[in-house]
XYZ file of N, CA, C and O in Angstrom:
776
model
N 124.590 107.557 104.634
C 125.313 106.848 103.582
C 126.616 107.566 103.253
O 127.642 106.915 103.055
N 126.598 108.623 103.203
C 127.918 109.215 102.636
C 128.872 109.011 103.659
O 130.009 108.561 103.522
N 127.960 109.609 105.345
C 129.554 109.194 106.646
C 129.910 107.879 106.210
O 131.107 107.592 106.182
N 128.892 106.879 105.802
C 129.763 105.851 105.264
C 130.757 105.434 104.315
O 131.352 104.371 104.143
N 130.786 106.870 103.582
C 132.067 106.226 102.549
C 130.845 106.368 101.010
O 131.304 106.276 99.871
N 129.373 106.586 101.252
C 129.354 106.072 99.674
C 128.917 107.799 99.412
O 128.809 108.825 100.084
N 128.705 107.216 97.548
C 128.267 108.720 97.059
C 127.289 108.421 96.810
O 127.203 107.207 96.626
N 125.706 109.382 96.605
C 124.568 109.178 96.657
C 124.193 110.210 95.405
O 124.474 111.406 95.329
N 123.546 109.469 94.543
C 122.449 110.183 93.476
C 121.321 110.429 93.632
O 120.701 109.370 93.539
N 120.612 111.313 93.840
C 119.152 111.330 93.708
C 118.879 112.276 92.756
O 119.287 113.382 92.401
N 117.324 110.753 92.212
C 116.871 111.140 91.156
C 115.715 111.573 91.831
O 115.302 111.243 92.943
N 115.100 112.609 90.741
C 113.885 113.957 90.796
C 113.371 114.172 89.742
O 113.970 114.013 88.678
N 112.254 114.544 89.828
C 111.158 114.913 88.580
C 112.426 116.370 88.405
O 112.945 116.557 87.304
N 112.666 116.984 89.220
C 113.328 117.936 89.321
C 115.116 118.505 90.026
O 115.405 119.272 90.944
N 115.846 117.810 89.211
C 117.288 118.432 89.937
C 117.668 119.322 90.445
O 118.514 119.311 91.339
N 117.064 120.393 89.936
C 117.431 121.887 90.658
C 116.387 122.232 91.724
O 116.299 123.416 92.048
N 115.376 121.092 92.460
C 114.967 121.309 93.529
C 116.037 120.592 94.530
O 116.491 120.955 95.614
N 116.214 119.662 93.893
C 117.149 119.158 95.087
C 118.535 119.457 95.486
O 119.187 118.928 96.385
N 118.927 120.526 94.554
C 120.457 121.171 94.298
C 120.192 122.542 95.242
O 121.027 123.243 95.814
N 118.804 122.662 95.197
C 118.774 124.105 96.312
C 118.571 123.546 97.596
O 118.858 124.388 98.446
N 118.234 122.583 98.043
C 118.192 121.638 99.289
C 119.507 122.075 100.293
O 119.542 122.403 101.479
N 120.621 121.918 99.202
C 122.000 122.345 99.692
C 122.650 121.119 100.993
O 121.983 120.724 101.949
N 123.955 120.745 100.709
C 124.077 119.731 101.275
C 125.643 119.977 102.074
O 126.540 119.159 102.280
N 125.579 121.059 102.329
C 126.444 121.803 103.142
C 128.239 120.911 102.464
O 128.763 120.835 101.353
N 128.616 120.419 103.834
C 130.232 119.533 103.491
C 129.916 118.597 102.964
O 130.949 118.063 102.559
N 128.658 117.740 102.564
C 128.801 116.435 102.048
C 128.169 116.774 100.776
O 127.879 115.851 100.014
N 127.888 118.136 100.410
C 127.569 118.527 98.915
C 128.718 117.555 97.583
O 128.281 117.173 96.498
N 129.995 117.371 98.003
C 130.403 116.607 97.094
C 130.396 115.051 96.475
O 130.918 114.424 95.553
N 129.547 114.859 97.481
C 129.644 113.497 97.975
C 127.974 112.837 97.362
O 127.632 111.655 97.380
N 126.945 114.327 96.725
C 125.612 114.036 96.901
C 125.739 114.745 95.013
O 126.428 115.700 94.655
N 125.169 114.198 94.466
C 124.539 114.225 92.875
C 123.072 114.043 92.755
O 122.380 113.174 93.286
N 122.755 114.898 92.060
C 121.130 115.171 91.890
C 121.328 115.002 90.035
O 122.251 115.308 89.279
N 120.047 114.402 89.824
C 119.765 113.902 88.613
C 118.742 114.231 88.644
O 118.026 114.195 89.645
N 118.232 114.884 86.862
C 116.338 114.479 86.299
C 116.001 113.862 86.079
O 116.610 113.469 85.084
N 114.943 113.002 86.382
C 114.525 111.578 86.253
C 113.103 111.873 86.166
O 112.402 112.626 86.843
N 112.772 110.947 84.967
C 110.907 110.568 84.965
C 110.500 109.082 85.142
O 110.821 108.133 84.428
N 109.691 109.091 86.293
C 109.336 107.989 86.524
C 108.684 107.238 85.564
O 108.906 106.031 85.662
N 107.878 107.607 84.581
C 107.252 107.003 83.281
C 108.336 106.550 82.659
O 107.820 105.662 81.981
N 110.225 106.508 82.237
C 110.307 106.668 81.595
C 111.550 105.716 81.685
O 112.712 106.113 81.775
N 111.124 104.324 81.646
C 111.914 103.619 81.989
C 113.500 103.523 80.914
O 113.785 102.334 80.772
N 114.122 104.093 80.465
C 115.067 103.904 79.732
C 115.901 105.281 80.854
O 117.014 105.190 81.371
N 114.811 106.604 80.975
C 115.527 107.748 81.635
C 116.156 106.800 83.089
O 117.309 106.854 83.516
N 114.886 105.863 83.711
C 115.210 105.549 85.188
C 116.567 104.416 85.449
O 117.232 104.275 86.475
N 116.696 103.643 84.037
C 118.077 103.145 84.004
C 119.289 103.552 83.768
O 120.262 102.895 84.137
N 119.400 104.784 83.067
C 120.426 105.518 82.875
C 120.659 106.450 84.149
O 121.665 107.157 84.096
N 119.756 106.555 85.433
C 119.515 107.381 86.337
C 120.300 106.572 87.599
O 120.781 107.058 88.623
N 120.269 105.569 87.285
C 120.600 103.906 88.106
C 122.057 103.479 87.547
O 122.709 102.635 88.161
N 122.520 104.041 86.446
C 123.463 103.156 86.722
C 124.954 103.350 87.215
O 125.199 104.544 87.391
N 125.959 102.557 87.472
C 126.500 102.382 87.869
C 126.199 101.795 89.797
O 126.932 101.271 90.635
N 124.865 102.213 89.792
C 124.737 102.423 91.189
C 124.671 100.959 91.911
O 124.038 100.066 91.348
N 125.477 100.651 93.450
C 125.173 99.241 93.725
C 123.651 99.235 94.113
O 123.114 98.201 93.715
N 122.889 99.995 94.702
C 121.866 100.061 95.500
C 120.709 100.936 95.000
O 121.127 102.037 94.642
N 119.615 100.813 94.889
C 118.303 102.011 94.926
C 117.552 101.597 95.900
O 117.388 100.519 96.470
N 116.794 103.456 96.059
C 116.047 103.088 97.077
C 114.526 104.138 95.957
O 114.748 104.985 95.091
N 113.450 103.749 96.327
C 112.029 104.463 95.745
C 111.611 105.041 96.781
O 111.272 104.354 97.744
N 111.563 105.946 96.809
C 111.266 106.926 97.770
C 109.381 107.777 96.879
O 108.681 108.521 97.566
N 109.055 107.478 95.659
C 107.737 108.177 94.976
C 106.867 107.371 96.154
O 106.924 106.308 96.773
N 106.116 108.435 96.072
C 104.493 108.514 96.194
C 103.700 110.061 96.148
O 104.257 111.142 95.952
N 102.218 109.817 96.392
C 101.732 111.158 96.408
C 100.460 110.773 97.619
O 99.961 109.700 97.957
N 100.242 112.098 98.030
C 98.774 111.378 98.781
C 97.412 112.124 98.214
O 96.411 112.133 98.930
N 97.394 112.837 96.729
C 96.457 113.199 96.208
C 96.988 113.096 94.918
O 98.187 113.181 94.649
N 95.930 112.883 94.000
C 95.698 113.130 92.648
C 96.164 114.132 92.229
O 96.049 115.062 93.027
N 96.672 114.385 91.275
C 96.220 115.474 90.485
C 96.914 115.704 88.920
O 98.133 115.543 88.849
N 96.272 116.021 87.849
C 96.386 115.891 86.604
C 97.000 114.543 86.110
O 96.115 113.687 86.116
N 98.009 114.125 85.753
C 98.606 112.944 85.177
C 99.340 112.087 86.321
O 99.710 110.916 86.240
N 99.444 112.882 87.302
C 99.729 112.408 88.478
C 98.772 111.313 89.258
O 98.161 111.882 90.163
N 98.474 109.946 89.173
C 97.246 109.344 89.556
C 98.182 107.933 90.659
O 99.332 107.529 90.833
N 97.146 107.713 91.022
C 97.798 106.761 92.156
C 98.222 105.875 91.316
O 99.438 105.683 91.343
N 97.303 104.964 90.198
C 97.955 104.099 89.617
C 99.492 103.994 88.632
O 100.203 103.007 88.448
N 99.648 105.368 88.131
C 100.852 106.429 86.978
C 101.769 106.332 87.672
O 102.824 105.917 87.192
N 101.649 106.817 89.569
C 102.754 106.911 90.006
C 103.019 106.257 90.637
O 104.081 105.670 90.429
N 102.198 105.920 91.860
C 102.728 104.255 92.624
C 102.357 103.111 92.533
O 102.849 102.413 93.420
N 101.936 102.771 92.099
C 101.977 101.514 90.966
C 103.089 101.122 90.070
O 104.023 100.325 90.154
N 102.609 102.062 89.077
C 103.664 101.722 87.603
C 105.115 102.212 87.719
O 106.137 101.871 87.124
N 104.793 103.447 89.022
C 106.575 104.125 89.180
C 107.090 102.769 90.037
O 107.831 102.183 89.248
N 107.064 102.420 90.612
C 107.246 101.063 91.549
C 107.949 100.581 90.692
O 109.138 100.792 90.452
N 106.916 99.632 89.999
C 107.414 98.919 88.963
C 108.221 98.994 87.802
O 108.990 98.104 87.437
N 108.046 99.983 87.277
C 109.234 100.933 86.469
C 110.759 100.998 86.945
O 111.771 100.791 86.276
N 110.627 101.358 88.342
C 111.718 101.599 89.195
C 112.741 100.248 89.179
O 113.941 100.237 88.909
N 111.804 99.032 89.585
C 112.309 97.933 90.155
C 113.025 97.138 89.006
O 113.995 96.410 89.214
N 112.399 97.366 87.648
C 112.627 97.058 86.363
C 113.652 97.746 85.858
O 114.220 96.964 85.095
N 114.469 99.260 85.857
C 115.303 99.673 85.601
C 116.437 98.879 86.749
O 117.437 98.343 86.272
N 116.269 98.857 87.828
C 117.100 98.765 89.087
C 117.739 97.180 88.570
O 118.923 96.862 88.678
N 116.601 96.267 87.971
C 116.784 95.101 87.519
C 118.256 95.017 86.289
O 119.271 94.321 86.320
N 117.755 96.111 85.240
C 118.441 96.069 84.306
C 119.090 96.242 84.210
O 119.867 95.751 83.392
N 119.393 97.531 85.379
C 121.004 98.327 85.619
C 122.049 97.270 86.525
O 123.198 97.642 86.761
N 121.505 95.810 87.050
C 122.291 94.833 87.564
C 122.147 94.693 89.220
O 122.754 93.936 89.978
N 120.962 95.854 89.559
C 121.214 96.481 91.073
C 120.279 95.157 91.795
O 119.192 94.999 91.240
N 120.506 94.415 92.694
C 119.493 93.702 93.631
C 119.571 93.971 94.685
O 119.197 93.114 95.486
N 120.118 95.348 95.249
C 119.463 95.256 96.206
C 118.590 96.987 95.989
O 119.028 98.044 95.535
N 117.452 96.677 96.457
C 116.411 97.502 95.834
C 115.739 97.927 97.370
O 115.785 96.898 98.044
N 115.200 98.925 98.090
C 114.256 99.783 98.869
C 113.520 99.943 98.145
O 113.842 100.236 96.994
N 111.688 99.763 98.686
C 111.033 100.398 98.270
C 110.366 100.840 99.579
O 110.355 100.154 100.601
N 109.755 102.178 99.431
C 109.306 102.809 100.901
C 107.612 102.610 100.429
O 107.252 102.917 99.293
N 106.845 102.171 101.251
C 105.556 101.810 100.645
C 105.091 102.836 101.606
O 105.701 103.853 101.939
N 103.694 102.351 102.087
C 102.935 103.031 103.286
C 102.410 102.275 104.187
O 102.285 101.111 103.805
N 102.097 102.459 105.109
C 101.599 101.743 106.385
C 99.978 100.688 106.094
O 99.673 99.543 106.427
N 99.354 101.632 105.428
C 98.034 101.548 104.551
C 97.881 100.711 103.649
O 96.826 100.446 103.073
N 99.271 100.093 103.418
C 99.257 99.443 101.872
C 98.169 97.767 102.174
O 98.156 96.800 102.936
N 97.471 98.269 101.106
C 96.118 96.671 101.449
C 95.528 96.698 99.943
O 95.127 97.583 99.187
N 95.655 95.463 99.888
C 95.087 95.346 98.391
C 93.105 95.453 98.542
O 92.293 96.000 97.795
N 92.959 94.876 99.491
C 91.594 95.381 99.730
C 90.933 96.518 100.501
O 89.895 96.523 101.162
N 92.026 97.712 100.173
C 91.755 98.620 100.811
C 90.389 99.627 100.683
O 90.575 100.246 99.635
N 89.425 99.958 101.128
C 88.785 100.819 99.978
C 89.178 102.700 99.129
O 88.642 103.579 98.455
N 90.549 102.325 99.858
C 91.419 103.673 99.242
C 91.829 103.504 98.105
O 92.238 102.351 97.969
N 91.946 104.293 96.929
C 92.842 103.627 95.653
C 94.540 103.969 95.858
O 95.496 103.784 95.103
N 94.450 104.476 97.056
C 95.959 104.846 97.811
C 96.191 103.846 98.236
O 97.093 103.321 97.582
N 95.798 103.149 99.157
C 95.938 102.289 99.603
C 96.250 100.871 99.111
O 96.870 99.900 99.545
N 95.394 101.246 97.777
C 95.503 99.792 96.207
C 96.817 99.802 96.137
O 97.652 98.967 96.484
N 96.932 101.122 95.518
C 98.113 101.094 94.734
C 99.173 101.265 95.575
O 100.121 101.029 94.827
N 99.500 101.452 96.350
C 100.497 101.249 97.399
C 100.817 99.530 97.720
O 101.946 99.124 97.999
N 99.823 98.801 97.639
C 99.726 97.547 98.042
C 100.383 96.858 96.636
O 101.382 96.142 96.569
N 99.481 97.317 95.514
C 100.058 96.746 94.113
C 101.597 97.062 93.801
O 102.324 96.338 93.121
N 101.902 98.035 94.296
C 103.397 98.417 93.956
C 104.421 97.482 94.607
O 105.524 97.155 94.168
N 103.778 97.098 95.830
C 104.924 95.832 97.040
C 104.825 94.780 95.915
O 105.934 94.286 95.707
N 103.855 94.277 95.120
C 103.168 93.178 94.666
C 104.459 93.163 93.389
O 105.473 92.466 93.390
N 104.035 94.138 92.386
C 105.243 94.177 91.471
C 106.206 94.269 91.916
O 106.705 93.342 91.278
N 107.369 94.771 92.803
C 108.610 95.001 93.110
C 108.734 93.752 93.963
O 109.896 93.346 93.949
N 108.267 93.325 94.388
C 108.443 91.858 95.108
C 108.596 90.526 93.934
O 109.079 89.416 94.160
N 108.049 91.013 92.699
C 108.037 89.969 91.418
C 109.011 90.480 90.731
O 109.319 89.805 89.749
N 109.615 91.448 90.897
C 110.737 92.100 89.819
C 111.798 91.794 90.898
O 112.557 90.875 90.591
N 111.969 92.269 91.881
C 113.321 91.699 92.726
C 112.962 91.330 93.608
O 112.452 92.161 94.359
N 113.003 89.836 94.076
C 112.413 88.876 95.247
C 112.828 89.298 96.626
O 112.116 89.575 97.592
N 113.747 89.292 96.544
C 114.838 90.158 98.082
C 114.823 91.578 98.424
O 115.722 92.083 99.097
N 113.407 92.505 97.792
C 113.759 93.800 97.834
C 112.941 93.664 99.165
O 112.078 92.880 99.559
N 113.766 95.081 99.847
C 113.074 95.518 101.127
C 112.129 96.173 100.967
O 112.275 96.956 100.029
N 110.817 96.253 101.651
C 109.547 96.953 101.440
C 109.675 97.550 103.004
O 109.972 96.869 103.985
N 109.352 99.123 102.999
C 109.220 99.762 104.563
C 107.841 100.293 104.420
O 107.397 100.752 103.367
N 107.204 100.208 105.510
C 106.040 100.572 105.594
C 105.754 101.636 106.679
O 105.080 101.432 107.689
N 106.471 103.023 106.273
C 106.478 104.047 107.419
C 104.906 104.316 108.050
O 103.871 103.917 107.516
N 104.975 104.908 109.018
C 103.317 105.537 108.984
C 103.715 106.851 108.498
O 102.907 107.190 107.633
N 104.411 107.539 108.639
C 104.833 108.964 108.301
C 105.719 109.507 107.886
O 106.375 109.806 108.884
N 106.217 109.860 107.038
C 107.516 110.791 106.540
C 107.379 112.138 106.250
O 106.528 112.642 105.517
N 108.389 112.775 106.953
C 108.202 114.036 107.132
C 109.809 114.480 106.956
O 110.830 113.793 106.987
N 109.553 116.289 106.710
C 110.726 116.806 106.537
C 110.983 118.033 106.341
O 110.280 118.539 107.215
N 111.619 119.103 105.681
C 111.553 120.592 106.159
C 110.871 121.224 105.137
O 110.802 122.451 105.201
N 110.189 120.471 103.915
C 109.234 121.566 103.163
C 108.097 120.064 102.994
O 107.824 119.612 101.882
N 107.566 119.478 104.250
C 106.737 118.462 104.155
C 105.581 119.253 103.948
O 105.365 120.457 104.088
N 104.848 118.238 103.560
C 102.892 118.376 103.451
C 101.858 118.098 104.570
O 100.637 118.250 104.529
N 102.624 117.666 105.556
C 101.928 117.063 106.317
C 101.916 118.371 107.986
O 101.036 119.085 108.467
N 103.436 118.091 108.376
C 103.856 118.787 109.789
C 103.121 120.328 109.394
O 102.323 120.851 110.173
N 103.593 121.104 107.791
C 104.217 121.996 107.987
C 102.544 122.738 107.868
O 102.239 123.715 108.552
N 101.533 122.043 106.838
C 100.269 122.306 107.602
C 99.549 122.311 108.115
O 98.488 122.901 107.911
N 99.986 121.341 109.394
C 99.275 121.723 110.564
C 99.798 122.950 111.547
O 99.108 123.600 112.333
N 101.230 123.082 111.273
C 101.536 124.215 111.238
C 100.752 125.319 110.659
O 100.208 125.784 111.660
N 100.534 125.712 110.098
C 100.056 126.540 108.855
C 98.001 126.736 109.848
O 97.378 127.660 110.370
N 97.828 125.705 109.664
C 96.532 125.824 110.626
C 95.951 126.190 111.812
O 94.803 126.453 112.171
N 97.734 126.109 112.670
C 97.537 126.222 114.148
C 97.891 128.054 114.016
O 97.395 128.964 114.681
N 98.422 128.091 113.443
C 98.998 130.156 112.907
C 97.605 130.683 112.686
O 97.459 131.837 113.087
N 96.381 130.031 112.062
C 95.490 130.621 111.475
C 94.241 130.105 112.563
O 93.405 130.964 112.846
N 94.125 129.073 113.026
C 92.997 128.653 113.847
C 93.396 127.802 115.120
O 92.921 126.670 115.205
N 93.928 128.095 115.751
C 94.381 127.374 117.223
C 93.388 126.424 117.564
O 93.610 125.221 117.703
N 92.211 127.021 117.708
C 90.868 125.972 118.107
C 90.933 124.651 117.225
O 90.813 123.481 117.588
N 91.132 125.118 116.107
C 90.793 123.747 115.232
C 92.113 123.279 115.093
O 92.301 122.118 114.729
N 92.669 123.727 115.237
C 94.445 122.920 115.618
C 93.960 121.667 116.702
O 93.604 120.497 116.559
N 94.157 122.605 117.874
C 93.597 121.629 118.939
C 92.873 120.289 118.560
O 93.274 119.134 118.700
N 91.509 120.838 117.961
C 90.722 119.685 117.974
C 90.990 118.275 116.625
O 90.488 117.156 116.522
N 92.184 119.159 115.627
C 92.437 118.000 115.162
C 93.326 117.112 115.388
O 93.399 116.040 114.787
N 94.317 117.617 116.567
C 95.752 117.068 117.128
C 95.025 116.042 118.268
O 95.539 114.953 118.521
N 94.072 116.388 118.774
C 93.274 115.458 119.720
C 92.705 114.186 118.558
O 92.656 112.958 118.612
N 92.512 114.712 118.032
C 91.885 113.676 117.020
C 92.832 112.516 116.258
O 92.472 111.361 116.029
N 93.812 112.964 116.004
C 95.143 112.506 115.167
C 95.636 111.853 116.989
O 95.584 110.637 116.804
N 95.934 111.998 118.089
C 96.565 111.663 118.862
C 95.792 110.333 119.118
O 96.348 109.254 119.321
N 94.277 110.563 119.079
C 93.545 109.374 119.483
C 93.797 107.982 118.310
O 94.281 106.861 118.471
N 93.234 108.663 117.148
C 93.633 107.683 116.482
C 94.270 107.263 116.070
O 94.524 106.111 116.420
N 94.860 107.759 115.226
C 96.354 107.635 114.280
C 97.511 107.670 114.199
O 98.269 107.855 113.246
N 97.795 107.323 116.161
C 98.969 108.012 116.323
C 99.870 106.884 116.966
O 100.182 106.553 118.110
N 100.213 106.335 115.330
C 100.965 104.857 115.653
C 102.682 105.286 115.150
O 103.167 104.615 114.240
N 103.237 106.021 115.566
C 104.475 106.392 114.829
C 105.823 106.285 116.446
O 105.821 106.179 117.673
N 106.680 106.399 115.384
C 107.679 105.740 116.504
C 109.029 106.615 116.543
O 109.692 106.782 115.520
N 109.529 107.367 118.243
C 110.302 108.457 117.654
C 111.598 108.040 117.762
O 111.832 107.173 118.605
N 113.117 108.763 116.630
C 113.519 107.827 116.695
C 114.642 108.743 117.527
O 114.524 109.960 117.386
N 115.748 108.246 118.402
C 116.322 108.547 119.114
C 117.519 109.374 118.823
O 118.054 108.638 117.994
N 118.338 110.437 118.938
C 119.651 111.196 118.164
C 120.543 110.422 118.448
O 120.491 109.958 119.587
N 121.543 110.041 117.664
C 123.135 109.316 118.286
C 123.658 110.392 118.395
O 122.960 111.401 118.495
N 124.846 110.443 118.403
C 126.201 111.127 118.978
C 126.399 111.586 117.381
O 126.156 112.782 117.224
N 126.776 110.903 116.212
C 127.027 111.006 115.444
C 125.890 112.391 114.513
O 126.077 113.547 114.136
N 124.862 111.517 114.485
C 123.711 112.163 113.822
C 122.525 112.934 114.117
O 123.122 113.769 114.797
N 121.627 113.227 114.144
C 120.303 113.474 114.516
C 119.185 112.647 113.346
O 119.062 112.860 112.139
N 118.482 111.674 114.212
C 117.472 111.065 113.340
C 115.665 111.522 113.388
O 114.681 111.021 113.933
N 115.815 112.302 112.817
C 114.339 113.270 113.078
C 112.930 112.052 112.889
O 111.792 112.423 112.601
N 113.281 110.726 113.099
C 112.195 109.573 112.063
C 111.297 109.120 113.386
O 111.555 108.574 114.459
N 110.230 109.583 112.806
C 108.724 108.901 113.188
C 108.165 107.508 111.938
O 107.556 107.529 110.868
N 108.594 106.736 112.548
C 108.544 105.276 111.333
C 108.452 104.659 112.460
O 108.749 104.893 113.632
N 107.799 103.503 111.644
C 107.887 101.966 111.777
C 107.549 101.588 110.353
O 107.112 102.170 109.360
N 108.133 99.753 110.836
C 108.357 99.613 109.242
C 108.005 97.987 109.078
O 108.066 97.307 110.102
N 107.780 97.592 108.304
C 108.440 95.674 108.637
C 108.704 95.276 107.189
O 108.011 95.731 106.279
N 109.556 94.556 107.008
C 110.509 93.810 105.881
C 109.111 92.521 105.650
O 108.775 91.579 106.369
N 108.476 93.110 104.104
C 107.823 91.811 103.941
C 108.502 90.832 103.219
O 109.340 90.932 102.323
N 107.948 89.782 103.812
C 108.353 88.126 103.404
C 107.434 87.615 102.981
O 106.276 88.032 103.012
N 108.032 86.154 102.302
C 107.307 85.514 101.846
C 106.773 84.665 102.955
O 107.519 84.363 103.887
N 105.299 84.185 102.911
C 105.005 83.237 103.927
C 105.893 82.312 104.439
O 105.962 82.132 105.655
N 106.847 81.471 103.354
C 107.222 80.474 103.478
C 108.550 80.352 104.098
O 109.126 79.412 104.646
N 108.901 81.691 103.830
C 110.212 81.873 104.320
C 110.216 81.645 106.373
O 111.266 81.764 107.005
C-alpha cells in the first residue's frame, strides 16, 4: 500500500508494539495507533479519515477476557460498525478457513458469526479466508520451530502429520518489486444470488 502512494494506520491493542516492528524507509508513510476493540467510539476515531479498513483480530485460544465471542465476533462487528460510521465502504475482513456456523469449534462459530455481522453491516465487504497467517514473531511457524530445537523426533512426526492433513496452503510467488512471504488462499464471499 504505501509503494502505492497511500499512508497506512494501524490500529493495536498496543502502539508501541507496532512502533518497535520498525518500518525502515516507509516508517513515514506507516502510523500506529491504540485501539480497543470493545470500544466502539475508540475504533471510529481510529478509522477516521481513512478511505479503507482492513480487520486483521483474531485469536486461536482463550484466555481471560479475551474469548472467541469478545473478540471475533463482537470485534468484527464493532469494527464494521465504526468503519460504517467513519463513511468507509470498503471494509476487509480476514476470517479463517474454518469459519462454519456449524462448526463444533467455538472458533470456528465465531469466526463464521463475524462474516455474518460484517456482511449485514457492509454488504460489499471482502471476507478472506486464509488457511494460515504467519510472520516474524508468529505463533504458529515460530513454535514449531521452538519444538524441532528441543525434540526433532516429535518435530518430524508432527510435520508428517500437518503435511498429510492440513496442508491446504498456497505459496505465494516473489515479484521483482516485493517479496510475498503468503501461504493463503482465500475466496470473496457472495451472496447466493449474486
Amino acid at each position: 500500500l504505501v509503494e502505492a502512494g497511500y499512508k497506512v494506520r494501524i490500529a493495536s491493542r498496543s502502539a508501541r508494539r507496532v512502533e518497535e516492528l520498525g518500518f525502515g524507509d516507509i516508517a513515514e508513510s506507516v502510523e500506529s495507533v491504540a485501539c480497543d476493540l470493545t470500544d466502539p467510539a475508540n475504533l471510529v476515531a481510529a478509522m477516521g479519515g481513512a478511505d479503507a479498513a482492513v480487520n486483521l483480530v483474531g485469536i486461536l485460544f482463550e484466555s481471560g477476557n479475551q474469548t472467541f465471542e469478545r473478540t471475533q465476533r463482537d470485534g468484527a462487528r464493532n469494527a464494521a460498525e465504526a468503519a460504517s460510521a467513519a463513511g468507509i465502504n470498503r471494509f476487509v475482513h480476514v476470517s479463517a478457513i474454518g469459519a462454519d456456523a456449524q462448526s463444533r469449534s467455538a472458533y470456528g462459530r465465531t469466526k463464521a458469526a463475524a462474516e455474518t455481522e460484517v456482511q449485514r453491516i457492509i454488504p460489499d465487504a471482502v471476507i478472506l479466508r486464509p488457511s494460515i497467517v504467519f510472520g516474524p514473531e508468529d505463533q504458529f511457524f515460530n513454535r514449531f520451530a521452538e519444538m524441532a530445537s528441543t525434540s526433532p523426533r516429535r518435530w518430524c512426526a508432527v510435520l508428517r502429520l500437518w503435511m498429510r492433513f492440513f496442508c491446504f496452503l498456497i505459496w505465494g510467488e516473489p515479484s521483482s518489486t516485493r517479496s510475498t512471504n503468503c501461504m493463503i488462499s482465500y475466496s470473496n464471499i457472495q451472496d447466493e444470488n449474486d
